[in-house]
Amino acid sequence: MKEFAMIIVGAVLVNNYVLSKFLGICPFLGVSKKLDSAFGMSLAVIFVMTLATAVTWPIQRGILDPNGLRYLQTVVFILVIAALVQLIETAMKKYLPALHQALGIYLPLITTNCAVLGVTILNIDENYTYAQSIVNAIGSGLGFMLAMVLFSGVRSRVEAAGDRIPKAFQGIPITLVAAAIVSVSFMGFSGIVDGLFK
Amino acid sequence: MTIVLPVAIVGGIGLIASVILVIAAKVMAMPADELFDKIRGELPGANCGACGYAGCDDYAKAVAHSGAKTNLCVPGGASVTAAVSAAMGVAAESAEAKYAVVHCSGNCYATDAIMDYEGKQSCAACNFFYQGKGSCSHGCLGYGDCIAVCQYGAISIVDGIAVIDKGLCVGCGMCAKACPNHLIEVIPASSTVYVGCSSHDKGAFTRKVCKNGCIGCKKCEKSCEVGAITVTDNLAHIDPEKCINCGTCVENCPTHAIVTCASRCEAANGKAS
């Protein structure tokens, strides 16, 4: 159990995919304007990450590794993730049309989202077992959610400042500056895992 | 033979994924949106955005569900308007055909360059560099950023400036967005006379840098019988609503800054043939 807890805390706080590894920046900046769509997007990412790991890990260990085809990793993983996202979109359109409407263009963007691909590939690189990989995927997704929700809060304050922001900084520039500061704050978590689980 | 296994594995995974997707699409099929499909089928699919929506899909959705007007598709013109209106079951409002014109006549015979620009060969890049290579900072730079975005092959560079073939132009306005100097304007097809200059510089300066520039002398304004021309900030502007294409201003313009699209199109066709 301690091992899983370490993985989760590490994935959420220390190696946060958005704020420490800088993966998945597109949805981080694109969907974080509103809290509810940020939350919905994060749920979709958690779901896709977990499912993608659940599918890609066996493919890697069962098919690619025994045949010495590690180099196919990226291609095969993207193929599988793309199909998965498509599947989820079809299902979402049917059962959760409101969420589908809210996510709009960002759901297909998960297809080529480097955070999702990153989780699946890093799970292999870290030599995690199947269970560890799944836990790491969930933790990474939770970390993504934490970053999104935090940042949507920061952003709503930035939006509220309105015209008090210098004109040259309005819009994307101030958002990027805010993102950088939020990211710096996460550097404070480095080393926390070793301290917590001594 | 080493290639067979990887190909088989990737192909197999792809096949399995596609089978699952097909099954999912069948099982979770949504009732098809017939109205949307019908309208989308009529639209040209250029995704130019001239209608003001994000693309043909977006426009079709707006027509089908939010009551957008049926006559907004500029490239499709009257035929698409009629088809979309028929699909919606409303009377067709006429869609006015439009085409784009370049408000610059500063070709290589009329104006000079002030430098040999050897940077990235694009108008936008050149324009960032000391407002472009031309002695007139408002003029056409001739690197063809407009040509790159034109999906209809209507634009060519003739003697160093962009010329638009009215016959091929559908009036989508993509070029107008691409031009860093905002020289291109989309005007009604019925309007054949336009000002071939965009320079707001003082007349004396314009005269010095370009033979074909508008010097703001107001001769056209005075000679126009229907009052369609106004000169503001040293530049003539023709109101297409009022203009009757009589050609008086073309004759009276001392610098030939007012041009007809016929003369320009001839130049474009001459280049093409």
Short mmCIF file of N, CA and C in Angstrom, two decimals, chain B residues 5 21 89 96 100 109 133 136 148 150-151 185 190 220 243:
data_model
loop_
_atom_site.label_atom_id
_atom_site.label_comp_id
_atom_site.label_asym_id
_atom_site.label_seq_id
_atom_site.Cartn_x
_atom_site.Cartn_y
_atom_site.Cartn_z
N LEU B 5 6.50 -8.98 -39.34
CA LEU B 5 5.92 -9.02 -37.99
C LEU B 5 5.45 -7.63 -37.52
N LEU B 21 -14.43 0.19 -33.00
CA LEU B 21 -15.05 1.50 -33.25
C LEU B 21 -16.31 1.37 -34.09
N GLY B 89 -36.55 25.10 -46.31
CA GLY B 89 -37.94 25.39 -46.62
C GLY B 89 -38.30 26.85 -46.46
N GLU B 96 -25.38 38.18 -52.69
CA GLU B 96 -24.69 38.99 -53.67
C GLU B 96 -23.31 38.40 -53.94
N ALA B 100 -12.68 39.92 -54.79
CA ALA B 100 -11.67 40.68 -54.07
C ALA B 100 -10.87 41.56 -55.03
N TYR B 109 7.00 49.11 -62.55
CA TYR B 109 7.20 50.27 -63.41
C TYR B 109 6.87 51.57 -62.69
N LYS B 133 9.94 46.40 -48.06
CA LYS B 133 11.07 46.78 -48.91
C LYS B 133 10.76 47.94 -49.83
N CYS B 136 7.18 52.87 -50.91
CA CYS B 136 5.87 53.16 -50.30
C CYS B 136 5.58 52.09 -49.27
N ALA B 148 -0.83 32.12 -51.35
CA ALA B 148 -0.69 30.91 -50.54
C ALA B 148 -2.01 30.49 -49.91
N CYS B 150 -5.09 31.36 -51.13
CA CYS B 150 -6.20 31.30 -52.10
C CYS B 150 -6.40 29.85 -52.55
N GLN B 151 -7.61 29.35 -52.33
CA GLN B 151 -7.89 27.96 -52.69
C GLN B 151 -8.37 27.84 -54.14
N GLU B 185 -9.65 43.98 -50.53
CA GLU B 185 -10.98 44.20 -50.01
C GLU B 185 -11.94 43.38 -50.87
N SER B 190 -20.90 43.56 -58.84
CA SER B 190 -21.45 44.55 -59.76
C SER B 190 -20.56 45.78 -59.85
N CYS B 220 -11.45 63.26 -58.70
CA CYS B 220 -12.48 62.23 -58.85
C CYS B 220 -13.73 62.60 -58.06
N CYS B 243 -21.85 53.83 -56.54
CA CYS B 243 -21.12 53.87 -57.81
C CYS B 243 -21.92 53.22 -58.94
#
